[in-house]
PDB file of C-alpha atoms (C1' of nucleotides) in Angstrom:
ATOM      1  CA  MET A   1       0.000   0.000   0.000  1.00 77.00           C
ATOM      2  CA  PRO A   2       1.572   3.248  -1.032  1.00 88.00           C
ATOM      3  CA  GLU A   3       2.239   5.575   1.875  1.00 90.00           C
ATOM      4  CA  LEU A   4       4.598   8.563   2.032  1.00 93.00           C
ATOM      5  CA  PRO A   5       7.847   6.636   1.323  1.00 92.00           C
ATOM      6  CA  GLU A   6       6.307   4.798  -1.603  1.00 91.00           C
ATOM      7  CA  VAL A   7       4.867   7.956  -3.192  1.00 93.00           C
ATOM      8  CA  GLU A   8       8.175   9.747  -2.589  1.00 94.00           C
ATOM      9  CA  THR A   9       9.998   6.917  -4.369  1.00 93.00           C
ATOM     10  CA  ILE A  10       7.579   7.008  -7.291  1.00 93.00           C
ATOM     11  CA  LYS A  11       8.039  10.775  -7.557  1.00 95.00           C
ATOM     12  CA  ASN A  12      11.836  10.480  -7.448  1.00 95.00           C
ATOM     13  CA  GLU A  13      11.973   7.795 -10.106  1.00 94.00           C
ATOM     14  CA  LEU A  14       9.180   9.030 -12.388  1.00 95.00           C
ATOM     15  CA  LEU A  15       9.880  12.757 -12.666  1.00 96.00           C
ATOM     16  CA  PRO A  16      13.284  12.528 -14.391  1.00 97.00           C
ATOM     17  CA  ARG A  17      11.675  10.384 -17.053  1.00 96.00           C
ATOM     18  CA  ILE A  18       8.590  12.521 -17.786  1.00 97.00           C
ATOM     19  CA  VAL A  19       9.438  16.152 -17.079  1.00 97.00           C
ATOM     20  CA  GLY A  20       9.546  18.096 -20.337  1.00 97.00           C
ATOM     21  CA  ARG A  21       7.331  15.561 -22.124  1.00 98.00           C
ATOM     22  CA  ARG A  22       4.066  16.555 -23.738  1.00 98.00           C
ATOM     23  CA  ILE A  23       0.852  14.522 -23.396  1.00 97.00           C
ATOM     24  CA  THR A  24      -0.405  13.301 -26.759  1.00 97.00           C
ATOM     25  CA  GLY A  25      -3.286  11.068 -25.689  1.00 96.00           C
ATOM     26  CA  VAL A  26      -5.306   9.834 -22.720  1.00 96.00           C
ATOM     27  CA  GLU A  27      -7.491   6.760 -22.321  1.00 94.00           C
ATOM     28  CA  ILE A  28      -9.716   6.052 -19.343  1.00 94.00           C
ATOM     29  CA  PHE A  29     -10.760   2.428 -18.895  1.00 92.00           C
ATOM     30  CA  TRP A  30     -12.617   2.831 -15.585  1.00 91.00           C
ATOM     31  CA  TYR A  31     -14.418   6.146 -15.365  1.00 90.00           C
ATOM     32  CA  ARG A  32     -14.710   6.317 -11.614  1.00 89.00           C
ATOM     33  CA  ILE A  33     -10.982   6.770 -11.140  1.00 91.00           C
ATOM     34  CA  VAL A  34     -11.413  10.323 -12.443  1.00 93.00           C
ATOM     35  CA  GLY A  35     -12.321  12.510  -9.478  1.00 91.00           C
ATOM     36  CA  TYR A  36     -12.526  15.806 -11.413  1.00 91.00           C
ATOM     37  CA  PRO A  37     -13.645  16.972 -13.967  1.00 92.00           C
ATOM     38  CA  SER A  38     -15.744  14.604 -16.097  1.00 91.00           C
ATOM     39  CA  PRO A  39     -13.689  11.788 -17.693  1.00 91.00           C
ATOM     40  CA  ALA A  40     -14.182  13.300 -21.160  1.00 92.00           C
ATOM     41  CA  ASP A  41     -13.075  16.775 -20.067  1.00 93.00           C
ATOM     42  CA  PHE A  42     -10.227  15.276 -18.072  1.00 94.00           C
ATOM     43  CA  ALA A  43      -8.862  13.555 -21.167  1.00 94.00           C
ATOM     44  CA  SER A  44      -9.375  16.389 -23.638  1.00 95.00           C
ATOM     45  CA  ARG A  45      -7.893  19.009 -21.321  1.00 95.00           C
ATOM     46  CA  LEU A  46      -4.760  16.921 -20.706  1.00 96.00           C
ATOM     47  CA  ILE A  47      -3.892  16.507 -24.357  1.00 96.00           C
ATOM     48  CA  GLY A  48      -1.218  18.939 -25.483  1.00 96.00           C
ATOM     49  CA  LYS A  49      -0.096  19.809 -21.954  1.00 96.00           C
ATOM     50  CA  GLU A  50       3.573  19.665 -21.035  1.00 98.00           C
ATOM     51  CA  ILE A  51       4.673  18.085 -17.764  1.00 97.00           C
ATOM     52  CA  ALA A  52       6.696  20.907 -16.246  1.00 97.00           C
ATOM     53  CA  GLY A  53       7.494  19.357 -12.874  1.00 96.00           C
ATOM     54  CA  GLY A  54       6.051  17.557  -9.907  1.00 96.00           C
ATOM     55  CA  ARG A  55       6.008  17.140  -6.156  1.00 95.00           C
ATOM     56  CA  ARG A  56       4.536  15.069  -3.373  1.00 95.00           C
ATOM     57  CA  ARG A  57       2.108  16.210  -0.687  1.00 94.00           C
ATOM     58  CA  GLY A  58       1.211  13.519   1.831  1.00 93.00           C
ATOM     59  CA  LYS A  59       0.331  10.491  -0.262  1.00 93.00           C
ATOM     60  CA  TYR A  60      -0.629  12.632  -3.267  1.00 94.00           C
ATOM     61  CA  LEU A  61       1.553  13.037  -6.334  1.00 95.00           C
ATOM     62  CA  ILE A  62       1.092  16.428  -8.001  1.00 95.00           C
ATOM     63  CA  LEU A  63       2.206  16.884 -11.609  1.00 96.00           C
ATOM     64  CA  GLU A  64       2.531  20.501 -12.753  1.00 96.00           C
ATOM     65  CA  LEU A  65       1.219  21.184 -16.245  1.00 95.00           C
ATOM     66  CA  ASN A  66       1.776  24.906 -16.850  1.00 87.00           C
ATOM     67  CA  GLY A  67      -1.071  26.358 -14.860  1.00 88.00           C
ATOM     68  CA  GLU A  68      -2.995  23.160 -14.250  1.00 94.00           C
ATOM     69  CA  PHE A  69      -2.256  20.246 -11.955  1.00 95.00           C
ATOM     70  CA  LEU A  70      -2.734  16.523 -12.435  1.00 95.00           C
ATOM     71  CA  ILE A  71      -3.147  15.087  -8.940  1.00 95.00           C
ATOM     72  CA  ILE A  72      -2.851  11.370  -8.365  1.00 95.00           C
ATOM     73  CA  HIS A  73      -3.717   9.270  -5.321  1.00 93.00           C
ATOM     74  CA  LEU A  74      -2.871   5.566  -5.485  1.00 92.00           C
ATOM     75  CA  LYS A  75      -4.993   4.611  -2.442  1.00 91.00           C
ATOM     76  CA  MET A  76      -4.625   0.898  -1.653  1.00 87.00           C
ATOM     77  CA  SER A  77      -3.440  -0.813  -4.770  1.00 89.00           C
ATOM     78  CA  GLY A  78      -2.459   1.776  -7.367  1.00 91.00           C
ATOM     79  CA  SER A  79       0.800   1.974  -9.312  1.00 92.00           C
ATOM     80  CA  LEU A  80       2.196   4.352 -11.914  1.00 94.00           C
ATOM     81  CA  LEU A  81       4.164   2.387 -14.479  1.00 94.00           C
ATOM     82  CA  LEU A  82       6.201   3.912 -17.295  1.00 95.00           C
ATOM     83  CA  ASP A  83       6.634   1.298 -20.024  1.00 93.00           C
ATOM     84  CA  PRO A  84       7.128  -1.559 -17.545  1.00 90.00           C
ATOM     85  CA  ALA A  85       9.270  -4.435 -18.776  1.00 85.00           C
ATOM     86  CA  SER A  86       6.756  -7.025 -17.601  1.00 86.00           C
ATOM     87  CA  PRO A  87       3.619  -7.150 -19.781  1.00 86.00           C
ATOM     88  CA  GLU A  88       1.900  -8.801 -16.818  1.00 85.00           C
ATOM     89  CA  LEU A  89       1.827  -5.411 -15.102  1.00 89.00           C
ATOM     90  CA  LYS A  90      -0.380  -3.918 -17.816  1.00 90.00           C
ATOM     91  CA  ARG A  91      -3.275  -5.927 -16.404  1.00 90.00           C
ATOM     92  CA  TYR A  92      -5.603  -3.781 -14.289  1.00 91.00           C
ATOM     93  CA  THR A  93      -4.724  -0.637 -16.238  1.00 93.00           C
ATOM     94  CA  ARG A  94      -7.448   1.927 -15.422  1.00 94.00           C
ATOM     95  CA  ALA A  95      -5.948   4.815 -17.414  1.00 95.00           C
ATOM     96  CA  ALA A  96      -3.148   5.335 -19.896  1.00 95.00           C
ATOM     97  CA  ILE A  97      -1.356   8.591 -20.658  1.00 96.00           C
ATOM     98  CA  TYR A  98       0.623   8.715 -23.891  1.00 97.00           C
ATOM     99  CA  LEU A  99       3.677  10.962 -24.174  1.00 97.00           C
ATOM    100  CA  ASP A 100       5.355  12.634 -27.131  1.00 97.00           C
ATOM    101  CA  ASN A 101       8.456  10.449 -26.926  1.00 97.00           C
ATOM    102  CA  GLY A 102       6.431   7.287 -27.444  1.00 97.00           C
ATOM    103  CA  ALA A 103       6.355   6.350 -23.761  1.00 97.00           C
ATOM    104  CA  THR A 104       3.142   5.346 -21.984  1.00 96.00           C
ATOM    105  CA  LEU A 105       2.314   6.008 -18.360  1.00 96.00           C
ATOM    106  CA  TYR A 106      -0.041   3.333 -17.041  1.00 95.00           C
ATOM    107  CA  PHE A 107      -2.239   3.880 -14.023  1.00 94.00           C
ATOM    108  CA  ARG A 108      -2.617   0.334 -12.684  1.00 93.00           C
ATOM    109  CA  ASP A 109      -5.079  -0.262  -9.861  1.00 92.00           C
ATOM    110  CA  PRO A 110      -6.603  -3.703  -9.220  1.00 90.00           C
ATOM    111  CA  ARG A 111      -8.998  -2.461  -6.546  1.00 89.00           C
ATOM    112  CA  LYS A 112     -10.118   0.702  -8.299  1.00 91.00           C
ATOM    113  CA  PHE A 113      -9.766   2.938  -5.249  1.00 90.00           C
ATOM    114  CA  GLY A 114      -7.214   5.292  -6.824  1.00 92.00           C
ATOM    115  CA  ARG A 115      -8.187   8.740  -8.088  1.00 93.00           C
ATOM    116  CA  LEU A 116      -6.987  11.299 -10.636  1.00 94.00           C
ATOM    117  CA  TRP A 117      -7.918  14.974 -10.591  1.00 94.00           C
ATOM    118  CA  LEU A 118      -7.156  17.777 -13.046  1.00 95.00           C
ATOM    119  CA  VAL A 119      -7.486  21.091 -11.225  1.00 94.00           C
ATOM    120  CA  ASP A 120      -6.396  24.720 -11.360  1.00 93.00           C
ATOM    121  CA  ASN A 121      -5.474  24.759  -7.685  1.00 92.00           C
ATOM    122  CA  PRO A 122      -3.992  21.763  -5.830  1.00 92.00           C
ATOM    123  CA  ASP A 123      -5.519  23.019  -2.574  1.00 90.00           C
ATOM    124  CA  SER A 124      -8.917  22.005  -3.879  1.00 89.00           C
ATOM    125  CA  VAL A 125      -7.757  18.410  -3.347  1.00 92.00           C
ATOM    126  CA  THR A 126      -5.072  18.564  -0.647  1.00 91.00           C
ATOM    127  CA  ALA A 127      -6.228  21.410   1.597  1.00 88.00           C
ATOM    128  CA  ARG A 128      -7.217  19.150   4.495  1.00 88.00           C
ATOM    129  CA  LEU A 129      -3.799  17.587   4.931  1.00 92.00           C
ATOM    130  CA  GLY A 130      -1.818  18.085   8.110  1.00 92.00           C
ATOM    131  CA  PRO A 131       1.896  18.937   8.287  1.00 93.00           C
ATOM    132  CA  GLU A 132       4.529  17.082   6.272  1.00 94.00           C
ATOM    133  CA  PRO A 133       6.394  14.889   8.765  1.00 95.00           C
ATOM    134  CA  LEU A 134       9.779  15.339   7.063  1.00 95.00           C
ATOM    135  CA  GLU A 135       9.567  19.121   6.727  1.00 94.00           C
ATOM    136  CA  PRO A 136      11.217  21.431   9.287  1.00 93.00           C
ATOM    137  CA  GLY A 137       7.838  22.694  10.480  1.00 92.00           C
ATOM    138  CA  PHE A 138       7.048  19.313  11.997  1.00 94.00           C
ATOM    139  CA  THR A 139       8.620  19.674  15.448  1.00 94.00           C
ATOM    140  CA  PRO A 140       8.173  17.754  18.719  1.00 95.00           C
ATOM    141  CA  GLU A 141       6.418  20.828  20.085  1.00 94.00           C
ATOM    142  CA  LEU A 142       3.938  20.827  17.210  1.00 94.00           C
ATOM    143  CA  LEU A 143       3.303  17.118  17.698  1.00 94.00           C
ATOM    144  CA  ALA A 144       2.693  17.648  21.427  1.00 94.00           C
ATOM    145  CA  ALA A 145       0.361  20.568  20.796  1.00 93.00           C
ATOM    146  CA  ARG A 146      -1.674  18.655  18.255  1.00 92.00           C
ATOM    147  CA  LEU A 147      -2.007  15.611  20.525  1.00 92.00           C
ATOM    148  CA  LYS A 148      -3.663  17.629  23.280  1.00 89.00           C
ATOM    149  CA  ASN A 149      -7.405  16.999  23.558  1.00 86.00           C
ATOM    150  CA  ARG A 150      -7.202  13.967  21.282  1.00 90.00           C
ATOM    151  CA  THR A 151      -8.790  10.973  22.961  1.00 89.00           C
ATOM    152  CA  ALA A 152      -8.693   8.553  20.019  1.00 90.00           C
ATOM    153  CA  PRO A 153      -6.099   5.754  19.996  1.00 92.00           C
ATOM    154  CA  ILE A 154      -2.684   7.082  18.971  1.00 94.00           C
ATOM    155  CA  LYS A 155      -2.621   4.582  16.111  1.00 92.00           C
ATOM    156  CA  ALA A 156      -5.809   6.088  14.657  1.00 92.00           C
ATOM    157  CA  ILE A 157      -4.477   9.625  15.135  1.00 94.00           C
ATOM    158  CA  LEU A 158      -1.212   8.895  13.318  1.00 94.00           C
ATOM    159  CA  THR A 159      -3.061   7.571  10.289  1.00 93.00           C
ATOM    160  CA  ASP A 160      -5.387  10.605  10.199  1.00 93.00           C
ATOM    161  CA  GLN A 161      -4.129  12.584   7.193  1.00 92.00           C
ATOM    162  CA  ALA A 162      -5.379  15.823   8.719  1.00 92.00           C
ATOM    163  CA  PHE A 163      -3.110  15.168  11.704  1.00 93.00           C
ATOM    164  CA  ILE A 164       0.064  14.243   9.798  1.00 93.00           C
ATOM    165  CA  ALA A 165       0.205  13.858   6.023  1.00 93.00           C
ATOM    166  CA  GLY A 166       1.514  10.622   4.575  1.00 93.00           C
ATOM    167  CA  VAL A 167       1.634   8.178   7.489  1.00 93.00           C
ATOM    168  CA  GLY A 168      -0.470   5.076   6.879  1.00 90.00           C
ATOM    169  CA  ASN A 169      -1.097   1.769   8.533  1.00 90.00           C
ATOM    170  CA  MET A 170       2.354   0.207   8.127  1.00 90.00           C
ATOM    171  CA  TYR A 171       4.493   3.144   9.196  1.00 91.00           C
ATOM    172  CA  ALA A 172       2.222   4.058  12.109  1.00 92.00           C
ATOM    173  CA  ASP A 173       2.832   0.574  13.539  1.00 92.00           C
ATOM    174  CA  GLU A 174       6.566   0.837  12.932  1.00 93.00           C
ATOM    175  CA  ALA A 175       6.826   4.301  14.530  1.00 94.00           C
ATOM    176  CA  LEU A 176       4.850   3.249  17.611  1.00 94.00           C
ATOM    177  CA  PHE A 177       7.063   0.204  18.055  1.00 94.00           C
ATOM    178  CA  ALA A 178      10.217   2.306  17.755  1.00 95.00           C
ATOM    179  CA  ALA A 179       8.811   4.736  20.339  1.00 95.00           C
ATOM    180  CA  ARG A 180       7.605   1.873  22.608  1.00 95.00           C
ATOM    181  CA  ILE A 181       4.017   3.155  22.711  1.00 95.00           C
ATOM    182  CA  HIS A 182       0.949   0.893  22.704  1.00 93.00           C
ATOM    183  CA  PRO A 183      -1.295   1.638  19.685  1.00 92.00           C
ATOM    184  CA  LEU A 184      -4.417   1.968  21.840  1.00 92.00           C
ATOM    185  CA  ARG A 185      -3.055   4.707  24.099  1.00 92.00           C
ATOM    186  CA  PRO A 186      -5.276   7.806  23.934  1.00 92.00           C
ATOM    187  CA  GLY A 187      -3.407  10.605  22.152  1.00 92.00           C
ATOM    188  CA  SER A 188      -3.649  13.049  25.044  1.00 92.00           C
ATOM    189  CA  SER A 189      -2.289  10.453  27.487  1.00 93.00           C
ATOM    190  CA  LEU A 190       1.191  10.413  25.942  1.00 94.00           C
ATOM    191  CA  THR A 191       3.850  11.749  28.316  1.00 94.00           C
ATOM    192  CA  PRO A 192       6.387  14.372  27.179  1.00 95.00           C
ATOM    193  CA  GLU A 193       9.031  11.632  27.153  1.00 95.00           C
ATOM    194  CA  GLU A 194       6.911   9.459  24.897  1.00 95.00           C
ATOM    195  CA  ILE A 195       6.266  12.329  22.500  1.00 95.00           C
ATOM    196  CA  LYS A 196      10.006  12.987  22.442  1.00 95.00           C
ATOM    197  CA  ARG A 197      10.520   9.407  21.322  1.00 95.00           C
ATOM    198  CA  LEU A 198       7.603   9.359  18.900  1.00 95.00           C
ATOM    199  CA  HIS A 199       8.658  12.412  16.906  1.00 96.00           C
ATOM    200  CA  PRO A 200      12.031  11.087  15.724  1.00 96.00           C
ATOM    201  CA  ALA A 201      10.561   7.586  15.401  1.00 95.00           C
ATOM    202  CA  ILE A 202       8.078   8.810  12.794  1.00 95.00           C
ATOM    203  CA  GLN A 203      10.803  10.579  10.831  1.00 95.00           C
ATOM    204  CA  GLU A 204      13.242   7.700  11.020  1.00 95.00           C
ATOM    205  CA  VAL A 205      10.878   4.971   9.844  1.00 93.00           C
ATOM    206  CA  LEU A 206       9.844   7.153   6.892  1.00 94.00           C
ATOM    207  CA  LYS A 207      13.405   8.094   5.910  1.00 94.00           C
ATOM    208  CA  SER A 208      14.600   4.534   6.231  1.00 93.00           C
ATOM    209  CA  ALA A 209      11.781   3.310   3.987  1.00 91.00           C
ATOM    210  CA  ILE A 210      12.550   5.979   1.376  1.00 93.00           C
ATOM    211  CA  ALA A 211      16.171   4.804   1.361  1.00 92.00           C
ATOM    212  CA  ASP A 212      14.851   1.284   0.681  1.00 85.00           C
ATOM    213  CA  LYS A 213      12.614   2.510  -2.181  1.00 80.00           C
ATOM    214  CA  GLY A 214       9.383   1.746  -0.335  1.00 77.00           C
ATOM    215  CA  ALA A 215       7.739  -1.401   1.002  1.00 73.00           C
ATOM    216  CA  SER A 216       6.308  -3.856  -1.505  1.00 72.00           C
ATOM    217  CA  ILE A 217       3.419  -5.237   0.494  1.00 72.00           C
ATOM    218  CA  GLU A 218       0.502  -6.109  -1.785  1.00 67.00           C
ATOM    219  CA  ASN A 219       0.528  -4.149  -5.037  1.00 74.00           C
ATOM    220  CA  TYR A 220       3.269  -1.560  -4.737  1.00 83.00           C
ATOM    221  CA  TYR A 221       5.521  -1.250  -7.772  1.00 88.00           C
ATOM    222  CA  ARG A 222       8.016   1.420  -8.755  1.00 89.00           C
ATOM    223  CA  PRO A 223       7.552   3.091 -12.160  1.00 90.00           C
ATOM    224  CA  ASP A 224       9.896   0.616 -13.883  1.00 89.00           C
ATOM    225  CA  GLY A 225       7.973  -2.351 -12.442  1.00 87.00           C
ATOM    226  CA  ASN A 226      10.502  -3.198  -9.753  1.00 83.00           C
ATOM    227  CA  THR A 227       9.572  -3.561  -6.090  1.00 82.00           C
ATOM    228  CA  GLY A 228      10.998  -1.892  -2.988  1.00 80.00           C
ATOM    229  CA  VAL A 229      12.690  -3.605  -0.062  1.00 74.00           C
ATOM    230  CA  ALA A 230      11.549  -1.562   2.946  1.00 76.00           C
ATOM    231  CA  HIS A 231       9.241  -4.323   4.167  1.00 77.00           C
ATOM    232  CA  PHE A 232      12.272  -6.488   4.935  1.00 76.00           C
ATOM    233  CA  GLN A 233      13.155  -3.932   7.607  1.00 78.00           C
ATOM    234  CA  PHE A 234       9.729  -4.024   9.252  1.00 82.00           C
ATOM    235  CA  ARG A 235       9.955  -4.946  12.901  1.00 87.00           C
ATOM    236  CA  VAL A 236       6.266  -5.445  13.685  1.00 86.00           C
ATOM    237  CA  ALA A 237       4.130  -4.424  10.696  1.00 86.00           C
ATOM    238  CA  HIS A 238       2.605  -7.493   9.040  1.00 84.00           C
ATOM    239  CA  ARG A 239       4.619  -9.735  11.343  1.00 84.00           C
ATOM    240  CA  GLY A 240       1.917 -11.174  13.589  1.00 85.00           C
ATOM    241  CA  GLY A 241       3.071 -14.270  15.487  1.00 85.00           C
ATOM    242  CA  GLN A 242       6.748 -13.668  14.773  1.00 88.00           C
ATOM    243  CA  PRO A 243       9.187 -12.905  17.608  1.00 90.00           C
ATOM    244  CA  CYS A 244       9.785  -9.283  18.561  1.00 92.00           C
ATOM    245  CA  PRO A 245      13.281  -8.325  17.304  1.00 93.00           C
ATOM    246  CA  VAL A 246      13.998  -6.671  20.660  1.00 95.00           C
ATOM    247  CA  CYS A 247      12.634  -9.080  23.287  1.00 95.00           C
ATOM    248  CA  GLY A 248      11.446 -12.172  21.429  1.00 93.00           C
ATOM    249  CA  THR A 249       7.821 -11.911  22.552  1.00 92.00           C
ATOM    250  CA  SER A 250       5.294 -12.932  19.909  1.00 90.00           C
ATOM    251  CA  ILE A 251       4.056  -9.934  17.881  1.00 90.00           C
ATOM    252  CA  GLU A 252       0.330  -9.425  18.420  1.00 90.00           C
ATOM    253  CA  ARG A 253      -2.251  -8.377  15.882  1.00 88.00           C
ATOM    254  CA  ILE A 254      -5.316  -6.412  16.966  1.00 88.00           C
ATOM    255  CA  SER A 255      -7.866  -4.338  15.111  1.00 87.00           C
ATOM    256  CA  VAL A 256      -7.852  -0.573  15.644  1.00 89.00           C
ATOM    257  CA  ARG A 257     -10.564   1.300  13.761  1.00 87.00           C
ATOM    258  CA  ASN A 258     -10.972  -1.767  11.569  1.00 84.00           C
ATOM    259  CA  ARG A 259      -7.304  -1.705  10.599  1.00 88.00           C
ATOM    260  CA  GLY A 260      -4.826  -4.492  11.253  1.00 88.00           C
ATOM    261  CA  THR A 261      -2.438  -3.268  13.936  1.00 90.00           C
ATOM    262  CA  TYR A 262       0.772  -5.043  14.951  1.00 91.00           C
ATOM    263  CA  PHE A 263       2.741  -4.433  18.132  1.00 92.00           C
ATOM    264  CA  CYS A 264       4.886  -6.089  20.796  1.00 93.00           C
ATOM    265  CA  PRO A 265       2.863  -6.465  24.015  1.00 92.00           C
ATOM    266  CA  ARG A 266       6.022  -6.424  26.113  1.00 94.00           C
ATOM    267  CA  CYS A 267       7.902  -3.514  24.489  1.00 95.00           C
ATOM    268  CA  GLN A 268       4.677  -1.506  24.076  1.00 94.00           C
ATOM    269  CA  PRO A 269       2.704  -2.123  27.281  1.00 92.00           C
ATOM    270  CA  LEU A 270      -0.708  -0.510  27.782  1.00 86.00           C
ATOM    271  CA  LYS A 271       0.189   0.024  31.491  1.00 73.00           C
TER     272      LYS A 271
ATOM    273  C1'  DC B   1     -14.589  19.819  16.733  1.00 75.98           C
ATOM    274  C1'  DC B   2     -13.917  14.948  17.603  1.00 75.98           C
ATOM    275  C1'  DC B   3     -14.832   9.974  17.381  1.00 75.98           C
ATOM    276  C1'  DG B   4     -16.207   5.542  15.270  1.00 75.98           C
ATOM    277  C1'  DG B   5     -18.178   2.860  11.683  1.00 75.98           C
ATOM    278  C1'  DA B   6     -19.873   2.058   6.844  1.00 75.98           C
ATOM    279  C1'  DA B   7     -18.949   2.304   2.038  1.00 75.98           C
ATOM    280  C1'  DC B   8     -16.139   1.937  -1.944  1.00 75.98           C
ATOM    281  C1'  DC B   9     -13.530  -2.431  -4.559  1.00 75.98           C
ATOM    282  C1'  DT B  10     -11.695  -7.134  -5.882  1.00 75.98           C
ATOM    283  C1'  DG B  11      -8.100 -10.763  -5.361  1.00 75.98           C
ATOM    284  C1'  DA B  12      -6.558 -13.874  -2.003  1.00 75.98           C
ATOM    285  C1'  DA B  13      -7.215 -16.901   1.603  1.00 75.98           C
ATOM    286  C1'  DG B  14      -9.808 -19.808   4.610  1.00 75.98           C
ATOM    287  C1'  DG B  15     -13.879 -22.815   5.822  1.00 75.98           C
ATOM    288  C1'  DC B  16     -16.701 -26.662   4.859  1.00 75.98           C
TER     289       DC B  16
ATOM    290  C1'  DT C   1     -12.612 -29.571  -6.235  1.00 75.98           C
ATOM    291  C1'  DG C   2     -15.536 -25.714  -5.614  1.00 75.98           C
ATOM    292  C1'  DC C   3     -18.610 -22.566  -3.705  1.00 75.98           C
ATOM    293  C1'  DC C   4     -19.118 -19.155  -0.193  1.00 75.98           C
ATOM    294  C1'  DT C   5     -17.499 -15.919   3.228  1.00 75.98           C
ATOM    295  C1'  DT C   6     -14.178 -12.976   5.080  1.00 75.98           C
ATOM    296  C1'  DC C   7     -10.361  -9.976   4.960  1.00 75.98           C
ATOM    297  C1'  DA C   8      -7.343  -6.126   3.466  1.00 75.98           C
ATOM    298  C1'  DG C   9      -7.045  -0.927   3.791  1.00 75.98           C
ATOM    299  C1'  DG C  10      -6.929   5.035   2.314  1.00 75.98           C
ATOM    300  C1'  DT C  11     -10.216   8.154   2.280  1.00 75.98           C
ATOM    301  C1'  DT C  12     -14.801  10.207   2.532  1.00 75.98           C
ATOM    302  C1'  DC C  13     -19.150  10.482   4.351  1.00 75.98           C
ATOM    303  C1'  DC C  14     -22.430  10.251   8.009  1.00 75.98           C
ATOM    304  C1'  DG C  15     -24.396   9.763  12.577  1.00 75.98           C
ATOM    305  C1'  DG C  16     -23.666  10.495  17.508  1.00 75.98           C
TER     306       DG C  16
END
DNA sequence: CCCGGAACCTGAAGGC
DNA sequence: TGCCTTCAGGTTCCGG
């Protein structure tokens, strides 16, 4: 599932190959992946546009098209593939964007949750997002201030995109393990010491995963069709029943807000 | 404002 | 073997 490190990897690997290219054609194979405008307008307005640059905001990829913005969210199972070597990966293509150098950008998404928007102002899509966890503005003090008055489980808070942008299910579990905090602890109950551990833990798990080109759990592929290796570094995420790498206790799996949540009951006690 | 649960999807996995 | 059910999860929407 693409979270911040996966989208960052896609951005890093895709942009050098598409910036400066002009869009010559667009096909939509599943209309509901187009969030705005209508699929027909989306396609006709894209044709002729040049890809001038791009950036990431949370889990969104934003392509700049000289005054307009193509915004992409991969949700659970989406990939952006640029002429992948394996023809197998062209299955589940929901949209194709043809470029003036003969390359094709495939939007692959088996579960059809992904979305594409073509807008004049990116804020119309991303305005609700909280701070970027790897930007200087995300400080321990900001984290502490935002946790006040939050009674939901810390796991649910960390995956709330309005709280922090880009952290999803896997990296929330990894950060809480690194900070030795039980996922069900109410946000406002965290002590100053715990917040001091949690802040760098969030940044470190994200940076480490970016260095490993993302985690290939389920359907994550890089633009060339390769996978990432970050999941081999996971200490608790998706490791239910395996021994904790710190103390050997069996990793537990519980459900928090209907999301699979992995933690070590000994390293992350509820108290 | 904040919290929790349903809905959107479909392939994979498990039960019988 | 095969049908049926359940699960997975990012985000939005809705009710409390």
